[in-house]
Tab-separated table of N, CA and C in Angstrom:
chain	number	residue	atom	x	y	z
A	14	MET	N	24.722	159.216	36.854
A	14	MET	CA	23.917	159.888	35.865
A	14	MET	C	22.662	159.065	35.599
A	15	ALA	N	21.549	159.732	35.467
A	15	ALA	CA	20.283	159.051	35.241
A	15	ALA	C	20.235	158.423	33.854
A	16	LYS	N	19.587	157.278	33.765
A	16	LYS	CA	19.429	156.594	32.481
A	16	LYS	C	18.428	157.329	31.594
A	17	ASP	N	17.317	157.726	32.187
A	17	ASP	CA	16.254	158.405	31.452
A	17	ASP	C	16.097	159.812	32.007
A	18	LYS	N	15.724	160.723	31.135
A	18	LYS	CA	15.526	162.101	31.567
A	18	LYS	C	14.466	162.151	32.676
A	19	GLY	N	14.815	162.799	33.786
A	19	GLY	CA	13.896	162.932	34.893
A	19	GLY	C	13.821	161.730	35.811
A	20	ARG	N	14.651	160.717	35.586
A	20	ARG	CA	14.627	159.513	36.414
A	20	ARG	C	15.954	159.368	37.139
A	21	CYS	N	15.897	159.228	38.454
A	21	CYS	CA	17.106	158.989	39.242
A	21	CYS	C	17.385	157.500	39.312
A	22	GLN	N	18.643	157.154	39.489
A	22	GLN	CA	18.998	155.758	39.691
A	22	GLN	C	18.770	155.393	41.150
A	23	LEU	N	18.400	154.144	41.399
A	23	LEU	CA	18.156	153.646	42.748
A	23	LEU	C	19.080	152.475	43.019
A	24	PHE	N	19.838	152.567	44.089
A	24	PHE	CA	20.714	151.487	44.525
A	24	PHE	C	20.315	151.089	45.937
A	25	CYS	N	20.112	149.807	46.168
A	25	CYS	CA	19.703	149.302	47.474
A	25	CYS	C	20.916	148.768	48.230
A	26	PRO	N	21.047	149.123	49.520
A	26	PRO	CA	22.182	148.637	50.297
A	26	PRO	C	22.035	147.168	50.678
A	27	VAL	N	23.093	146.420	50.495
A	27	VAL	CA	23.193	145.043	50.966
A	27	VAL	C	24.517	145.023	51.733
A	28	SER	N	24.463	145.562	52.939
A	28	SER	CA	25.658	145.881	53.703
A	28	SER	C	25.896	144.902	54.840
A	29	ALA	N	27.146	144.547	55.043
A	29	ALA	CA	27.506	143.716	56.185
A	29	ALA	C	27.659	144.563	57.444
A	30	TYR	N	27.965	145.839	57.281
A	30	TYR	CA	28.121	146.718	58.444
A	30	TYR	C	26.787	146.964	59.125
A	31	THR	N	26.811	147.010	60.457
A	31	THR	CA	25.575	147.197	61.217
A	31	THR	C	25.558	148.497	62.015
A	32	PHE	N	26.549	149.351	61.820
A	32	PHE	CA	26.616	150.558	62.651
A	32	PHE	C	25.463	151.520	62.428
A	33	GLN	N	24.738	151.418	61.334
A	33	GLN	CA	23.557	152.261	61.107
A	33	GLN	C	22.272	151.464	61.309
A	34	LYS	N	22.386	150.298	61.912
A	34	LYS	CA	21.234	149.412	62.158
A	34	LYS	C	20.526	149.014	60.876
A	35	SER	N	21.278	148.919	59.783
A	35	SER	CA	20.668	148.499	58.520
A	35	SER	C	21.560	147.492	57.807
A	36	GLY	N	22.284	146.693	58.592
A	36	GLY	CA	23.144	145.686	58.007
A	36	GLY	C	22.451	144.341	57.908
A	37	ILE	N	23.042	143.457	57.159
A	37	ILE	CA	22.474	142.124	56.957
A	37	ILE	C	22.233	141.417	58.283
A	38	ALA	N	23.156	141.534	59.229
A	38	ALA	CA	22.999	140.871	60.527
A	38	ALA	C	21.766	141.390	61.271
A	39	ASN	N	21.500	142.699	61.166
A	39	ASN	CA	20.297	143.259	61.796
A	39	ASN	C	19.038	142.641	61.188
A	40	TYR	N	18.978	142.627	59.854
A	40	TYR	CA	17.806	142.064	59.185
A	40	TYR	C	17.640	140.581	59.514
A	41	ALA	N	18.738	139.855	59.564
A	41	ALA	CA	18.676	138.428	59.888
A	41	ALA	C	18.087	138.227	61.290
A	42	GLU	N	18.546	139.021	62.237
A	42	GLU	CA	18.045	138.924	63.611
A	42	GLU	C	16.556	139.275	63.673
A	43	TRP	N	16.165	140.379	63.050
A	43	TRP	CA	14.772	140.824	63.090
A	43	TRP	C	13.829	139.839	62.414
A	44	LEU	N	14.313	139.194	61.335
A	44	LEU	CA	13.467	138.264	60.585
A	44	LEU	C	13.561	136.829	61.095
A	45	GLY	N	14.551	136.563	61.968
A	45	GLY	CA	14.735	135.211	62.477
A	45	GLY	C	15.250	134.245	61.419
A	46	VAL	N	16.124	134.752	60.531
A	46	VAL	CA	16.689	133.928	59.464
A	46	VAL	C	18.218	134.011	59.512
A	47	THR	N	18.879	133.223	58.682
A	47	THR	CA	20.336	133.280	58.600
A	47	THR	C	20.753	134.538	57.835
A	48	LYS	N	22.029	134.863	57.927
A	48	LYS	CA	22.547	136.013	57.177
A	48	LYS	C	22.421	135.789	55.673
A	49	GLY	N	22.605	134.547	55.247
A	49	GLY	CA	22.462	134.234	53.826
A	49	GLY	C	21.044	134.456	53.340
A	50	GLU	N	20.069	134.029	54.150
A	50	GLU	CA	18.666	134.218	53.766
A	50	GLU	C	18.304	135.703	53.783
A	51	ALA	N	18.807	136.445	54.759
A	51	ALA	CA	18.561	137.888	54.789
A	51	ALA	C	19.153	138.551	53.546
A	52	THR	N	20.332	138.092	53.129
A	52	THR	CA	20.962	138.622	51.918
A	52	THR	C	20.071	138.361	50.710
A	53	ARG	N	19.562	137.133	50.605
A	53	ARG	CA	18.666	136.793	49.490
A	53	ARG	C	17.414	137.663	49.499
A	54	LYS	N	16.863	137.887	50.678
A	54	LYS	CA	15.651	138.710	50.778
A	54	LYS	C	15.923	140.154	50.365
A	55	LEU	N	17.089	140.700	50.750
A	55	LEU	CA	17.441	142.061	50.346
A	55	LEU	C	17.624	142.150	48.836
A	56	LEU	N	18.223	141.121	48.240
A	56	LEU	CA	18.399	141.099	46.790
A	56	LEU	C	17.053	140.991	46.073
A	57	GLU	N	16.153	140.173	46.622
A	57	GLU	CA	14.810	140.048	46.035
A	57	GLU	C	14.077	141.385	46.102
A	58	LEU	N	14.213	142.089	47.212
A	58	LEU	CA	13.578	143.390	47.363
A	58	LEU	C	14.117	144.371	46.326
A	59	ALA	N	15.438	144.372	46.147
A	59	ALA	CA	16.047	145.261	45.147
A	59	ALA	C	15.499	144.948	43.753
A	60	ARG	N	15.335	143.673	43.458
A	60	ARG	CA	14.797	143.271	42.150
A	60	ARG	C	13.331	143.690	42.010
A	61	GLU	N	12.556	143.497	43.087
A	61	GLU	CA	11.128	143.846	43.041
A	61	GLU	C	10.894	145.326	42.789
A	62	VAL	N	11.741	146.169	43.379
A	62	VAL	CA	11.549	147.619	43.194
A	62	VAL	C	12.273	148.134	41.955
A	63	LYS	N	12.837	147.195	41.183
A	63	LYS	CA	13.542	147.522	39.949
A	63	LYS	C	14.722	148.474	40.176
A	64	ALA	N	15.469	148.183	41.242
A	64	ALA	CA	16.659	148.983	41.547
A	64	ALA	C	17.672	148.848	40.414
A	65	ASP	N	18.492	149.870	40.258
A	65	ASP	CA	19.540	149.852	39.239
A	65	ASP	C	20.745	149.038	39.684
A	66	GLY	N	20.816	148.737	40.959
A	66	GLY	CA	21.924	147.956	41.489
A	66	GLY	C	21.872	147.912	43.000
A	67	ILE	N	22.919	147.345	43.599
A	67	ILE	CA	23.024	147.283	45.053
A	67	ILE	C	24.330	147.935	45.484
A	68	LEU	N	24.416	148.288	46.751
A	68	LEU	CA	25.639	148.825	47.337
A	68	LEU	C	26.119	147.849	48.387
A	69	MET	N	27.404	147.556	48.367
A	69	MET	CA	28.003	146.686	49.375
A	69	MET	C	29.445	147.116	49.606
A	70	GLU	N	30.034	146.663	50.711
A	70	GLU	CA	31.423	147.012	50.998
A	70	GLU	C	32.352	146.113	50.187
A	71	CYS	N	33.097	146.701	49.308
A	71	CYS	CA	34.027	145.911	48.499
A	71	CYS	C	35.363	145.726	49.198
A	72	VAL	N	35.769	146.688	50.001
A	72	VAL	CA	37.085	146.602	50.630
A	72	VAL	C	37.111	145.591	51.761
A	73	ASP	N	35.969	145.297	52.356
A	73	ASP	CA	35.899	144.345	53.459
A	73	ASP	C	35.135	143.096	53.038
A	74	TYR	N	35.563	142.493	51.949
A	74	TYR	CA	34.825	141.355	51.406
A	74	TYR	C	34.731	140.199	52.383
A	75	ARG	N	35.618	140.111	53.356
A	75	ARG	CA	35.566	139.007	54.326
A	75	ARG	C	34.472	139.205	55.372
A	76	ASN	N	33.755	140.326	55.307
A	76	ASN	CA	32.598	140.524	56.183
A	76	ASN	C	31.427	139.653	55.744
A	77	TYR	N	31.476	139.140	54.527
A	77	TYR	CA	30.399	138.338	53.974
A	77	TYR	C	30.725	136.856	54.167
A	78	THR	N	29.791	136.109	54.798
A	78	THR	CA	29.988	134.678	55.004
A	78	THR	C	29.894	133.954	53.656
A	79	LEU	N	30.286	132.702	53.642
A	79	LEU	CA	30.170	131.912	52.404
A	79	LEU	C	28.707	131.844	51.939
A	80	GLU	N	27.776	131.688	52.879
A	80	GLU	CA	26.356	131.634	52.529
A	80	GLU	C	25.897	132.961	51.904
A	81	MET	N	26.377	134.070	52.435
A	81	MET	CA	26.028	135.374	51.894
A	81	MET	C	26.613	135.533	50.490
A	82	CYS	N	27.850	135.069	50.299
A	82	CYS	CA	28.492	135.152	48.972
A	82	CYS	C	27.742	134.308	47.956
A	83	GLU	N	27.264	133.138	48.377
A	83	GLU	CA	26.474	132.292	47.463
A	83	GLU	C	25.212	133.013	47.020
A	84	ALA	N	24.561	133.692	47.956
A	84	ALA	CA	23.344	134.443	47.611
A	84	ALA	C	23.675	135.555	46.632
A	85	LEU	N	24.799	136.216	46.830
A	85	LEU	CA	25.200	137.309	45.952
A	85	LEU	C	25.576	136.821	44.560
A	86	ARG	N	26.086	135.596	44.459
A	86	ARG	CA	26.423	135.048	43.144
A	86	ARG	C	25.165	134.831	42.356
């Protein structure tokens, strides 16, 4: 449900899955950075666009490396 009348909520994906070519590993490869740094960059982007939150896989939490989890904390 929207917070304000006429405004939709925006959630940015921070996904470990790469089957849609939009996972953290894809971004890390394209940017030449670690998965943790790619995670941080995706979170910064979500903050910059004033997203209402992020989407991630909760059932497969082991898809996230320790470095990625640190960035998410």
